[in-house]
PDB file of C-alpha atoms in Angstrom:
ATOM      1  CA  THR A 998      23.809 -19.523  16.935  1.00 87.00           C
ATOM      2  CA  CYS A 999      21.565 -16.486  18.473  1.00 89.00           C
ATOM      3  CA  GLU A1000      24.782 -14.386  18.270  1.00 94.00           C
ATOM      4  CA  THR A1001      24.982 -14.703  14.643  1.00 95.00           C
ATOM      5  CA  ILE A1002      23.613 -12.037  12.492  1.00 96.00           C
ATOM      6  CA  LEU A1003      21.701 -13.157   9.495  1.00 95.00           C
ATOM      7  CA  VAL A1004      21.703 -10.818   6.601  1.00 97.00           C
ATOM      8  CA  GLY A1005      19.422 -11.200   3.547  1.00 96.00           C
ATOM      9  CA  HIS A1006      16.876  -9.555   1.355  1.00 96.00           C
ATOM     10  CA  SER A1007      12.858 -10.090   2.305  1.00 94.00           C
ATOM     11  CA  LEU A1008      13.867 -12.404   4.657  1.00 94.00           C
ATOM     12  CA  GLU A1009      10.405 -12.854   6.100  1.00 92.00           C
ATOM     13  CA  HIS A1010       9.209 -14.974   3.741  1.00 89.00           C
ATOM     14  CA  ASP A1011      12.530 -17.642   4.247  1.00 90.00           C
ATOM     15  CA  PHE A1012      11.850 -17.545   8.062  1.00 94.00           C
ATOM     16  CA  LYS A1013       8.305 -18.070   7.843  1.00 94.00           C
ATOM     17  CA  ALA A1014       8.746 -21.097   5.390  1.00 95.00           C
ATOM     18  CA  CYS A1015      11.217 -22.419   7.526  1.00 95.00           C
ATOM     19  CA  LYS A1016       9.657 -21.680  10.658  1.00 96.00           C
ATOM     20  CA  ILE A1017      12.641 -19.506  11.716  1.00 92.00           C
ATOM     21  CA  VAL A1018      12.549 -16.796  14.682  1.00 93.00           C
ATOM     22  CA  HIS A1019      16.002 -14.931  14.791  1.00 94.00           C
ATOM     23  CA  GLY A1020      16.899 -11.890  16.466  1.00 92.00           C
ATOM     24  CA  LYS A1021      19.761 -10.481  14.974  1.00 96.00           C
ATOM     25  CA  VAL A1022      19.086  -9.857  11.620  1.00 96.00           C
ATOM     26  CA  ILE A1023      19.865  -7.134   8.668  1.00 96.00           C
ATOM     27  CA  ASP A1024      17.392  -7.394   6.002  1.00 96.00           C
ATOM     28  CA  THR A1025      18.232  -4.899   2.767  1.00 96.00           C
ATOM     29  CA  SER A1026      14.884  -4.698   1.803  1.00 95.00           C
ATOM     30  CA  VAL A1027      14.446  -2.783   5.291  1.00 94.00           C
ATOM     31  CA  LEU A1028      18.003  -1.052   5.378  1.00 94.00           C
ATOM     32  CA  TYR A1029      16.943   0.390   2.094  1.00 94.00           C
ATOM     33  CA  PRO A1030      13.235   0.996   2.279  1.00 92.00           C
ATOM     34  CA  HIS A1031      11.087   1.733  -0.676  1.00 92.00           C
ATOM     35  CA  PRO A1032      10.198   5.442  -1.432  1.00 90.00           C
ATOM     36  CA  ARG A1033       6.158   5.068  -1.243  1.00 92.00           C
ATOM     37  CA  GLY A1034       6.945   3.067   2.018  1.00 89.00           C
ATOM     38  CA  GLY A1035       5.253  -0.316   3.092  1.00 85.00           C
ATOM     39  CA  PRO A1036       4.000  -2.346   2.060  1.00 91.00           C
ATOM     40  CA  TYR A1037       6.175  -1.791  -0.905  1.00 94.00           C
ATOM     41  CA  LYS A1038       9.780  -3.054  -1.148  1.00 95.00           C
ATOM     42  CA  ASN A1039      12.574  -2.538  -3.771  1.00 95.00           C
ATOM     43  CA  SER A1040      13.978  -5.827  -5.439  1.00 95.00           C
ATOM     44  CA  LEU A1041      17.305  -6.877  -4.739  1.00 96.00           C
ATOM     45  CA  ASN A1042      18.235  -6.196  -8.577  1.00 95.00           C
ATOM     46  CA  PHE A1043      16.928  -3.075  -8.448  1.00 95.00           C
ATOM     47  CA  LEU A1044      19.052  -2.192  -4.891  1.00 96.00           C
ATOM     48  CA  VAL A1045      22.221  -3.696  -6.930  1.00 96.00           C
ATOM     49  CA  LYS A1046      21.545  -1.830 -10.064  1.00 95.00           C
ATOM     50  CA  SER A1047      20.914   1.798  -8.704  1.00 94.00           C
ATOM     51  CA  HIS A1048      23.589   1.613  -5.207  1.00 94.00           C
ATOM     52  CA  LEU A1049      26.302  -0.614  -6.062  1.00 95.00           C
ATOM     53  CA  ARG A1050      25.786   0.363 -10.274  1.00 94.00           C
ATOM     54  CA  ARG A1051      26.130  -3.062 -11.601  1.00 94.00           C
ATOM     55  CA  GLU A1052      24.106  -5.896 -13.128  1.00 92.00           C
ATOM     56  CA  MET A1053      22.987  -9.061 -11.247  1.00 90.00           C
ATOM     57  CA  ASP A1054      23.806 -12.084 -13.870  1.00 83.00           C
ATOM     58  CA  ARG A1055      20.003 -13.798 -14.042  1.00 81.00           C
ATOM     59  CA  LYS A1056      21.176 -15.881 -17.370  1.00 81.00           C
ATOM     60  CA  ALA A1057      21.329 -19.129 -15.372  1.00 80.00           C
ATOM     61  CA  GLY A1058      18.497 -18.307 -13.131  1.00 82.00           C
ATOM     62  CA  HIS A1059      18.056 -17.624  -9.625  1.00 84.00           C
ATOM     63  CA  CYS A1060      21.701 -17.902  -7.325  1.00 88.00           C
ATOM     64  CA  SER A1061      21.522 -17.989  -4.018  1.00 91.00           C
ATOM     65  CA  ILE A1062      25.401 -17.162  -3.819  1.00 92.00           C
ATOM     66  CA  ASP A1063      24.768 -13.979  -5.991  1.00 94.00           C
ATOM     67  CA  ASP A1064      21.827 -12.902  -3.909  1.00 95.00           C
ATOM     68  CA  ALA A1065      24.103 -13.245  -0.742  1.00 95.00           C
ATOM     69  CA  THR A1066      26.958 -11.623  -2.337  1.00 96.00           C
ATOM     70  CA  ALA A1067      24.667  -8.630  -3.387  1.00 97.00           C
ATOM     71  CA  CYS A1068      23.166  -8.170   0.174  1.00 97.00           C
ATOM     72  CA  MET A1069      26.496  -8.182   1.988  1.00 98.00           C
ATOM     73  CA  ASP A1070      27.794  -5.527  -0.354  1.00 97.00           C
ATOM     74  CA  LEU A1071      24.721  -3.354   0.052  1.00 97.00           C
ATOM     75  CA  VAL A1072      25.010  -3.591   3.957  1.00 96.00           C
ATOM     76  CA  LEU A1073      28.372  -2.678   3.650  1.00 96.00           C
ATOM     77  CA  LEU A1074      27.706   0.429   1.597  1.00 95.00           C
ATOM     78  CA  LYS A1075      25.252   1.657   4.158  1.00 94.00           C
ATOM     79  CA  LEU A1076      28.038   1.005   7.242  1.00 93.00           C
ATOM     80  CA  THR A1077      30.535   3.040   4.996  1.00 92.00           C
ATOM     81  CA  LYS A1078      28.289   5.700   3.676  1.00 89.00           C
ATOM     82  CA  GLY A1079      25.862   5.617   6.454  1.00 83.00           C
ATOM     83  CA  PRO A1080      22.209   7.166   5.749  1.00 79.00           C
ATOM     84  CA  GLY A1081      23.237   8.876   2.863  1.00 74.00           C
ATOM     85  CA  ALA A1082      23.562   5.734   1.095  1.00 69.00           C
ATOM     86  CA  ASP A1083      19.964   5.952   0.334  1.00 68.00           C
ATOM     87  CA  ASP A1084      20.264   8.575  -1.806  1.00 66.00           C
ATOM     88  CA  LEU A1085      20.586   7.550  -5.280  1.00 61.00           C
ATOM     89  CA  PRO A1086      22.995   8.698  -7.840  1.00 53.00           C
ATOM     90  CA  SER A1087      22.103  11.551 -10.175  1.00 44.00           C
ATOM     91  CA  GLY A1088      20.080   9.657 -13.259  1.00 41.00           C
ATOM     92  CA  GLY A1089      19.497   6.786 -11.185  1.00 41.00           C
ATOM     93  CA  GLY A1090      15.691   5.024 -10.812  1.00 39.00           C
TER      94      GLY A1090
END
């Protein structure tokens, strides 16, 4: 429905391909902006490594369930820690 909040990473490409317009979106590529600003974007893999301190398992290829879980975890981190969630841990990249 139009009240549903969609969560993902760099969703503009998916929306364009599917010809979707939606008003309630949380995009982790926007929520965690690249330090150099647009048009640069951090990869989901980088965000997971640097903020959640875990690796994404890509041995079997791309998994949309893993991506969705990672995005939700990043959103929950931001909701829990607030703007400070942008600060990378010391030694992070």
